[in-house]
């Protein structure tokens, strides 16, 4: 029984642990003939890798990806692509003191309850280090999307850190790459730096909300009921380490709206249907509308902190725990490229599913509307 894979036609299996010799992904179902090289994948891994500034873990990993199979003379062959990233800066001794204790808020206790064994070194399989493999697989998906959906653009960014949210009126996507928080608001980035610096120095951590937007997506992706585009997007984002909530479009806020306010009115434009708003987040009935697809997910505070917490030992005895080592004061920062990667994998998967069932004429099997 394997629970380490996701996707339908474009299928990704990740493997490895935080302090093992390596981790990686097996990508199966990628179309043949896609131009691939390690440098193109490395670009996305470099955005996620640790130790780039004082606001992320100081673990120093190059995160250099190696392509072991599935690519010949710079192009995919249609066979499984094996990607490997070696761990080079493990400090397992940092976890010696907690081997017999469970970290509150962490998967330590549930892994023990389920398997009767756990890897305490950085959390083993439950560590956010696993997301490096997802980003590598997402790099393959992006290269395939460039060929199959050249108009598609994806952007991820942080919209909230702790209690501090961006000013939507000041949203500027050009700012996303200009600060360490991937935040599209220059003023918020400056204020959040001081806020997170204080938390970091106190040995505490904080959560965040990430938004990922895809534009240029054709209408018609997804299928009713059990293969909804938003179902697979929600599952993909929810599978990311430390994520505790996902919403599409207005999400939970839609519950406060009336039907007349929530409905995205439709008009006929020169190039097809146009919508007066996008409360639905670009998906209706599980099928894309052609509008921007917008997904948000909430990341909880990092569980490994220097602030003393009450816990129990494996023997059930009361204890106090402090987690030493190198940890993200806001793991949501490095979740931005992970969210983008997961969206890339899901969108490619659904484009391939659409081509398999409908063919190349996405959303036009009965002719254009109008």
CSV table of C-alpha atoms in Angstrom, one decimal:
chain,number,residue,atom,x,y,z
A,1,UNK,CA,0.0,0.0,0.0
A,2,UNK,CA,1.8,3.1,-1.2
A,3,UNK,CA,0.7,6.5,0.0
A,4,UNK,CA,3.7,8.4,-1.3
A,5,UNK,CA,2.3,9.1,-4.8
A,6,UNK,CA,-0.1,11.7,-6.3
A,7,UNK,CA,-1.5,12.4,-9.8
A,8,UNK,CA,-3.5,10.5,-12.4
A,9,UNK,CA,-1.6,10.5,-15.7
A,10,UNK,CA,1.3,12.7,-14.6
A,11,UNK,CA,2.2,10.8,-11.4
A,12,UNK,CA,4.8,11.7,-8.8
A,13,UNK,CA,6.2,9.5,-6.1
A,14,UNK,CA,8.5,11.1,-3.5
A,15,UNK,CA,11.0,9.3,-1.4
A,16,UNK,CA,13.7,9.9,1.3
A,17,UNK,CA,14.0,11.5,4.7
A,18,UNK,CA,15.3,14.7,6.2
A,19,UNK,CA,18.6,13.2,7.5
A,20,UNK,CA,19.0,10.3,5.1
A,21,UNK,CA,21.7,10.3,2.4
A,22,UNK,CA,19.3,11.6,-0.2
A,23,UNK,CA,15.7,12.3,-1.2
A,24,UNK,CA,14.0,12.6,-4.5
A,25,UNK,CA,11.1,12.0,-6.8
A,26,UNK,CA,10.1,9.5,-9.5
A,27,UNK,CA,8.0,11.2,-12.2
A,28,UNK,CA,6.0,8.8,-14.3
A,29,UNK,CA,3.8,9.7,-17.3
A,30,UNK,CA,5.6,12.8,-18.5
A,31,UNK,CA,5.0,13.2,-22.3
A,32,UNK,CA,8.1,12.3,-24.4
A,33,UNK,CA,10.1,14.9,-26.3
A,34,UNK,CA,9.9,17.6,-23.6
A,35,UNK,CA,13.2,19.5,-23.5
A,36,UNK,CA,14.7,19.0,-20.0
A,37,UNK,CA,18.0,19.8,-18.3
A,38,UNK,CA,19.1,19.9,-14.7
A,39,UNK,CA,19.7,23.7,-14.8
A,40,UNK,CA,16.0,24.4,-15.6
A,41,UNK,CA,14.8,22.3,-12.6
A,42,UNK,CA,17.6,23.8,-10.4
A,43,UNK,CA,16.2,27.3,-10.9
A,44,UNK,CA,13.0,26.3,-9.0
A,45,UNK,CA,14.9,24.4,-6.3
A,46,UNK,CA,17.1,27.4,-5.7
A,47,UNK,CA,14.0,29.4,-4.8
A,48,UNK,CA,13.1,26.9,-2.1
A,49,UNK,CA,16.5,25.9,-0.7
A,50,UNK,CA,17.3,26.7,3.0
A,51,UNK,CA,19.9,29.1,4.4
A,52,UNK,CA,19.3,31.9,1.9
A,53,UNK,CA,18.6,34.6,4.6
A,54,UNK,CA,18.1,35.0,8.3
A,55,UNK,CA,14.4,34.4,8.1
A,56,UNK,CA,14.7,30.7,7.1
A,57,UNK,CA,16.5,27.7,8.6
A,58,UNK,CA,20.3,28.0,8.5
A,59,UNK,CA,20.8,24.5,7.3
A,60,UNK,CA,23.0,24.8,4.3
A,61,UNK,CA,21.9,22.6,1.4
A,62,UNK,CA,22.9,23.1,-2.2
A,63,UNK,CA,19.8,21.1,-3.2
A,64,UNK,CA,21.5,20.1,-6.5
A,65,UNK,CA,19.3,17.9,-8.5
A,66,UNK,CA,20.5,14.8,-10.4
A,67,UNK,CA,18.5,13.3,-13.3
A,68,UNK,CA,19.1,9.6,-13.2
A,69,UNK,CA,16.7,8.3,-15.8
A,70,UNK,CA,14.0,9.2,-18.3
A,71,UNK,CA,15.9,11.8,-20.2
A,72,UNK,CA,18.1,11.2,-23.3
A,73,UNK,CA,20.0,13.8,-25.2
A,74,UNK,CA,18.1,16.5,-23.3
A,75,UNK,CA,14.6,15.3,-23.9
A,76,UNK,CA,12.2,13.1,-22.0
A,77,UNK,CA,11.7,9.6,-23.3
A,78,UNK,CA,8.3,8.9,-21.9
A,79,UNK,CA,9.8,6.5,-19.3
A,80,UNK,CA,10.0,7.2,-15.5
A,81,UNK,CA,12.2,10.2,-14.6
A,82,UNK,CA,14.2,9.6,-11.5
A,83,UNK,CA,15.3,12.8,-9.7
A,84,UNK,CA,17.7,12.8,-6.7
A,85,UNK,CA,18.8,15.5,-4.3
A,86,UNK,CA,21.6,14.5,-1.9
A,87,UNK,CA,21.5,15.7,1.8
A,88,UNK,CA,24.9,17.3,2.6
A,89,UNK,CA,24.4,19.3,5.8
A,90,UNK,CA,22.6,17.0,8.3
A,91,UNK,CA,23.2,17.6,12.0
A,92,UNK,CA,21.5,14.6,13.5
A,93,UNK,CA,23.1,15.2,16.9
A,94,UNK,CA,20.8,18.2,17.3
A,95,UNK,CA,17.9,15.7,17.8
A,96,UNK,CA,19.6,13.4,20.3
A,97,UNK,CA,17.9,15.0,23.3
A,98,UNK,CA,14.4,14.5,21.8
A,99,UNK,CA,14.6,10.9,20.6
A,100,UNK,CA,12.6,9.8,23.6
A,101,UNK,CA,10.1,12.7,23.6
A,102,UNK,CA,7.3,13.9,21.3
A,103,UNK,CA,7.4,17.5,20.0
A,104,UNK,CA,3.9,19.1,20.5
A,105,UNK,CA,2.4,20.1,17.2
A,106,UNK,CA,4.6,17.7,15.3
A,107,UNK,CA,4.0,14.3,13.7
A,108,UNK,CA,6.3,12.6,16.2
A,109,UNK,CA,3.5,11.2,18.3
A,110,UNK,CA,1.2,10.1,15.4
A,111,UNK,CA,4.0,8.4,13.5
A,112,UNK,CA,4.8,6.5,16.7
A,113,UNK,CA,1.2,5.6,17.3
A,114,UNK,CA,0.8,4.3,13.7
A,115,UNK,CA,4.1,2.6,13.0
A,116,UNK,CA,5.6,1.9,16.4
A,117,UNK,CA,8.8,3.5,15.2
A,118,UNK,CA,9.9,7.0,14.1
A,119,UNK,CA,13.0,8.8,12.8
A,120,UNK,CA,13.5,11.6,15.3
A,121,UNK,CA,16.3,13.3,13.1
A,122,UNK,CA,14.5,16.3,11.7
A,123,UNK,CA,11.2,14.5,11.6
A,124,UNK,CA,12.3,11.9,9.1
A,125,UNK,CA,9.6,11.6,6.4
A,126,UNK,CA,7.4,14.3,8.0
A,127,UNK,CA,10.0,17.0,7.6
A,128,UNK,CA,9.4,19.9,5.3
A,129,UNK,CA,12.7,18.8,3.7
A,130,UNK,CA,10.6,16.4,1.7
A,131,UNK,CA,9.2,19.3,-0.3
A,132,UNK,CA,12.4,19.7,-2.2
A,133,UNK,CA,11.4,16.5,-4.1
A,134,UNK,CA,8.1,18.1,-5.0
A,135,UNK,CA,9.7,21.2,-6.3
A,136,UNK,CA,12.0,19.1,-8.5
A,137,UNK,CA,9.0,17.2,-9.9
A,138,UNK,CA,7.2,20.6,-10.4
A,139,UNK,CA,10.2,21.7,-12.5
A,140,UNK,CA,9.5,18.8,-14.8
A,141,UNK,CA,5.8,19.7,-14.9
A,142,UNK,CA,6.6,23.4,-15.7
A,143,UNK,CA,8.8,22.3,-18.7
A,144,UNK,CA,5.9,20.1,-20.0
A,145,UNK,CA,3.4,23.0,-19.5
A,146,UNK,CA,5.6,25.3,-21.5
A,147,UNK,CA,5.1,23.0,-24.5
A,148,UNK,CA,1.4,22.1,-23.9
A,149,UNK,CA,0.1,25.3,-22.4
A,150,UNK,CA,2.5,28.2,-23.5
A,151,UNK,CA,0.1,30.9,-22.3
A,152,UNK,CA,-0.1,29.6,-18.8
A,153,UNK,CA,1.5,31.7,-16.0
A,154,UNK,CA,1.7,30.8,-12.3
A,155,UNK,CA,2.6,33.0,-9.4
A,156,UNK,CA,2.8,32.2,-5.7
A,157,UNK,CA,3.1,34.8,-2.9
A,158,UNK,CA,2.4,35.2,0.8
A,159,UNK,CA,-0.7,37.2,1.7
A,160,UNK,CA,-0.5,36.9,5.5
A,161,UNK,CA,2.1,36.3,8.2
A,162,UNK,CA,0.6,35.6,11.6
A,163,UNK,CA,-2.0,38.3,12.2
A,164,UNK,CA,-0.6,40.6,9.5
A,165,UNK,CA,-2.2,40.6,6.1
A,166,UNK,CA,-1.3,42.5,2.9
A,167,UNK,CA,-3.2,45.5,1.7
A,168,UNK,CA,-5.0,44.1,-1.4
A,169,UNK,CA,-5.3,47.5,-2.8
A,170,UNK,CA,-1.5,47.8,-2.9
A,171,UNK,CA,-1.0,44.3,-4.4
A,172,UNK,CA,1.9,44.5,-6.8
A,173,UNK,CA,3.1,41.1,-8.2
A,174,UNK,CA,6.4,42.8,-9.4
A,175,UNK,CA,7.3,42.9,-5.7
A,176,UNK,CA,7.1,39.2,-5.1
A,177,UNK,CA,10.7,38.5,-6.2
A,178,UNK,CA,12.1,41.7,-4.5
A,179,UNK,CA,11.9,40.5,-0.8
A,180,UNK,CA,12.6,37.4,1.2
A,181,UNK,CA,8.9,36.8,2.0
A,182,UNK,CA,7.5,36.5,-1.6
A,183,UNK,CA,5.0,39.2,-0.6
A,184,UNK,CA,3.4,41.5,-3.3
A,185,UNK,CA,3.4,44.5,-1.0
A,186,UNK,CA,6.7,46.4,-0.4
A,187,UNK,CA,5.4,48.1,2.8
A,188,UNK,CA,4.2,44.8,4.2
A,189,UNK,CA,7.6,43.2,3.5
A,190,UNK,CA,9.3,45.9,5.5
A,191,UNK,CA,7.0,45.6,8.5
A,192,UNK,CA,7.0,41.8,8.5
A,193,UNK,CA,10.8,41.8,8.6
A,194,UNK,CA,10.8,43.5,12.0
A,195,UNK,CA,7.9,41.3,13.2
A,196,UNK,CA,9.6,38.0,12.2
A,197,UNK,CA,13.0,39.1,13.5
A,198,UNK,CA,11.5,39.6,17.0
A,199,UNK,CA,9.9,36.1,16.9
A,200,UNK,CA,13.1,34.5,15.6
A,201,UNK,CA,15.2,36.0,18.4
A,202,UNK,CA,12.7,34.9,21.0
A,203,UNK,CA,12.8,31.3,19.8
A,204,UNK,CA,9.2,31.3,18.6
A,205,UNK,CA,7.6,30.8,15.2
A,206,UNK,CA,4.5,31.9,13.3
A,207,UNK,CA,2.2,30.7,10.5
A,208,UNK,CA,1.3,32.2,7.2
A,209,UNK,CA,-1.2,32.2,4.3
A,210,UNK,CA,0.0,31.6,0.7
A,211,UNK,CA,-1.9,32.3,-2.5
A,212,UNK,CA,-1.1,30.7,-5.8
A,213,UNK,CA,-2.6,32.1,-9.0
A,214,UNK,CA,-2.6,30.6,-12.5
A,215,UNK,CA,-3.6,32.7,-15.5
A,216,UNK,CA,-3.9,31.8,-19.2
A,217,UNK,CA,-5.5,28.4,-18.3
A,218,UNK,CA,-8.1,27.1,-20.9
A,219,UNK,CA,-11.7,26.5,-19.9
A,220,UNK,CA,-12.8,22.9,-19.6
A,221,UNK,CA,-10.1,21.3,-17.3
A,222,UNK,CA,-11.4,19.1,-14.6
A,223,UNK,CA,-14.4,16.7,-14.5
A,224,UNK,CA,-17.5,16.4,-12.3
A,225,UNK,CA,-17.7,14.9,-8.9
A,226,UNK,CA,-14.5,12.8,-8.2
A,227,UNK,CA,-12.0,14.4,-10.6
A,228,UNK,CA,-12.7,18.1,-10.0
A,229,UNK,CA,-9.9,20.4,-10.7
A,230,UNK,CA,-10.4,22.1,-7.3
A,231,UNK,CA,-10.6,18.7,-5.5
A,232,UNK,CA,-7.1,17.8,-6.8
A,233,UNK,CA,-5.7,21.2,-6.2
A,234,UNK,CA,-7.0,21.2,-2.6
A,235,UNK,CA,-5.6,17.7,-2.0
A,236,UNK,CA,-2.2,18.7,-3.4
A,237,UNK,CA,-1.9,21.8,-1.3
A,238,UNK,CA,-3.3,20.0,1.8
A,239,UNK,CA,-0.6,17.4,1.4
A,240,UNK,CA,2.2,20.0,1.9
A,241,UNK,CA,3.9,19.7,5.3
A,242,UNK,CA,2.3,22.0,7.9
A,243,UNK,CA,-0.7,23.0,5.8
A,244,UNK,CA,-3.9,23.1,7.9
A,245,UNK,CA,-6.4,24.8,5.5
A,246,UNK,CA,-7.1,25.3,1.8
A,247,UNK,CA,-9.6,27.5,-0.1
A,248,UNK,CA,-10.4,28.2,-3.7
A,249,UNK,CA,-11.4,31.7,-4.8
A,250,UNK,CA,-13.3,33.4,-2.0
A,251,UNK,CA,-13.2,30.2,-0.1
A,252,UNK,CA,-14.5,30.5,3.5
A,253,UNK,CA,-15.5,34.1,2.9
A,254,UNK,CA,-18.1,33.0,0.4
A,255,UNK,CA,-20.2,31.8,3.3
A,256,UNK,CA,-20.8,35.4,4.3
A,257,UNK,CA,-22.0,36.5,0.9
A,258,UNK,CA,-25.5,36.4,-0.6
A,259,UNK,CA,-26.2,34.5,-3.8
A,260,UNK,CA,-26.5,37.8,-5.8
A,261,UNK,CA,-23.2,39.0,-4.5
A,262,UNK,CA,-21.3,35.7,-5.0
A,263,UNK,CA,-22.5,34.9,-8.5
A,264,UNK,CA,-19.9,35.8,-11.1
A,265,UNK,CA,-22.1,37.4,-13.8
A,266,UNK,CA,-21.4,36.3,-17.4
A,267,UNK,CA,-21.2,38.4,-20.5
A,268,UNK,CA,-20.2,37.7,-24.1
A,269,UNK,CA,-16.9,39.3,-25.1
A,270,UNK,CA,-15.1,39.5,-28.4
A,271,UNK,CA,-13.1,36.3,-27.6
A,272,UNK,CA,-15.7,34.4,-25.7
A,273,UNK,CA,-17.4,34.5,-22.3
A,274,UNK,CA,-16.3,37.1,-19.8
A,275,UNK,CA,-17.0,37.4,-16.1
A,276,UNK,CA,-17.8,40.4,-14.0
A,277,UNK,CA,-15.9,38.9,-11.0
A,278,UNK,CA,-14.1,35.8,-9.9
A,279,UNK,CA,-15.5,34.7,-6.5
A,280,UNK,CA,-15.3,31.1,-7.8
A,281,UNK,CA,-11.5,31.2,-8.2
A,282,UNK,CA,-11.7,30.2,-11.8
A,283,UNK,CA,-13.5,26.9,-11.2
A,284,UNK,CA,-17.2,26.0,-11.5
A,285,UNK,CA,-18.5,22.5,-10.9
A,286,UNK,CA,-14.9,21.3,-10.7
A,287,UNK,CA,-14.2,22.6,-14.2
A,288,UNK,CA,-12.0,25.6,-15.1
A,289,UNK,CA,-13.8,28.6,-16.5
A,290,UNK,CA,-10.8,30.2,-18.3
A,291,UNK,CA,-10.4,32.8,-15.5
A,292,UNK,CA,-7.5,32.9,-13.2
A,293,UNK,CA,-7.4,29.9,-10.9
A,294,UNK,CA,-6.8,31.1,-7.4
A,295,UNK,CA,-5.9,28.8,-4.4
A,296,UNK,CA,-4.9,29.8,-0.9
A,297,UNK,CA,-3.5,27.6,1.9
A,298,UNK,CA,-2.7,28.2,5.5
A,299,UNK,CA,0.6,27.0,7.0
A,300,UNK,CA,0.8,26.5,10.8
A,301,UNK,CA,3.7,27.8,12.8
A,302,UNK,CA,6.9,25.7,12.8
A,303,UNK,CA,6.5,23.1,15.6
A,304,UNK,CA,10.3,22.9,16.3
A,305,UNK,CA,10.9,25.9,18.6
A,306,UNK,CA,13.2,26.9,21.4
A,307,UNK,CA,10.3,27.9,23.7
A,308,UNK,CA,9.9,25.2,26.4
A,309,UNK,CA,6.7,23.1,25.9
A,310,UNK,CA,5.1,20.4,28.0
A,311,UNK,CA,5.0,16.9,26.5
A,312,UNK,CA,5.4,13.2,27.3
A,313,UNK,CA,8.1,10.6,26.7
A,314,UNK,CA,7.6,7.3,24.8
A,315,UNK,CA,7.0,5.7,28.2
A,316,UNK,CA,4.2,8.1,28.9
A,317,UNK,CA,6.0,10.1,31.5
A,318,UNK,CA,5.6,13.9,31.7
A,319,UNK,CA,8.5,16.0,30.3
A,320,UNK,CA,9.5,19.4,29.0
A,321,UNK,CA,11.0,19.8,25.5
A,322,UNK,CA,13.0,22.4,23.7
A,323,UNK,CA,13.9,21.6,20.1
A,324,UNK,CA,17.4,22.7,19.2
A,325,UNK,CA,18.8,22.8,15.7
A,326,UNK,CA,18.1,25.0,12.7
A,327,UNK,CA,14.5,25.7,11.9
A,328,UNK,CA,12.3,28.1,10.0
A,329,UNK,CA,10.7,30.8,12.2
A,330,UNK,CA,8.0,31.0,9.4
A,331,UNK,CA,8.0,27.8,7.3
A,332,UNK,CA,5.4,29.5,5.1
A,333,UNK,CA,8.1,31.5,3.4
A,334,UNK,CA,9.6,28.5,1.7
A,335,UNK,CA,6.1,27.0,1.1
A,336,UNK,CA,5.6,29.5,-1.7
A,337,UNK,CA,7.7,27.7,-4.4
A,338,UNK,CA,6.2,24.4,-3.1
A,339,UNK,CA,2.7,25.6,-3.7
A,340,UNK,CA,3.6,26.7,-7.2
A,341,UNK,CA,5.2,23.2,-7.9
A,342,UNK,CA,2.1,21.4,-6.7
A,343,UNK,CA,-0.2,23.6,-8.8
A,344,UNK,CA,2.1,22.9,-11.8
A,345,UNK,CA,1.8,19.1,-11.3
A,346,UNK,CA,-2.0,19.2,-10.9
A,347,UNK,CA,-2.5,21.5,-13.9
A,348,UNK,CA,-0.3,19.3,-16.2
A,349,UNK,CA,-2.1,16.2,-15.0
A,350,UNK,CA,-5.5,17.7,-15.9
A,351,UNK,CA,-4.4,19.0,-19.2
A,352,UNK,CA,-3.2,15.5,-20.1
A,353,UNK,CA,-6.5,14.0,-18.8
A,354,UNK,CA,-8.4,16.5,-20.9
A,355,UNK,CA,-6.4,15.7,-24.0
A,356,UNK,CA,-7.0,12.0,-23.4
A,357,UNK,CA,-10.8,12.3,-23.1
A,358,UNK,CA,-11.7,15.3,-25.3
A,359,UNK,CA,-8.7,15.8,-27.6
A,360,UNK,CA,-6.9,19.0,-28.5
A,361,UNK,CA,-10.0,21.2,-28.8
A,362,UNK,CA,-10.3,22.0,-25.1
A,363,UNK,CA,-13.8,23.2,-24.3
A,364,UNK,CA,-14.8,23.3,-28.0
A,365,UNK,CA,-16.3,19.8,-28.6
A,366,UNK,CA,-19.7,21.4,-29.5
A,367,UNK,CA,-18.3,24.6,-31.1
A,368,UNK,CA,-17.6,27.9,-29.6
A,369,UNK,CA,-20.2,29.6,-27.4
A,370,UNK,CA,-22.1,32.1,-29.5
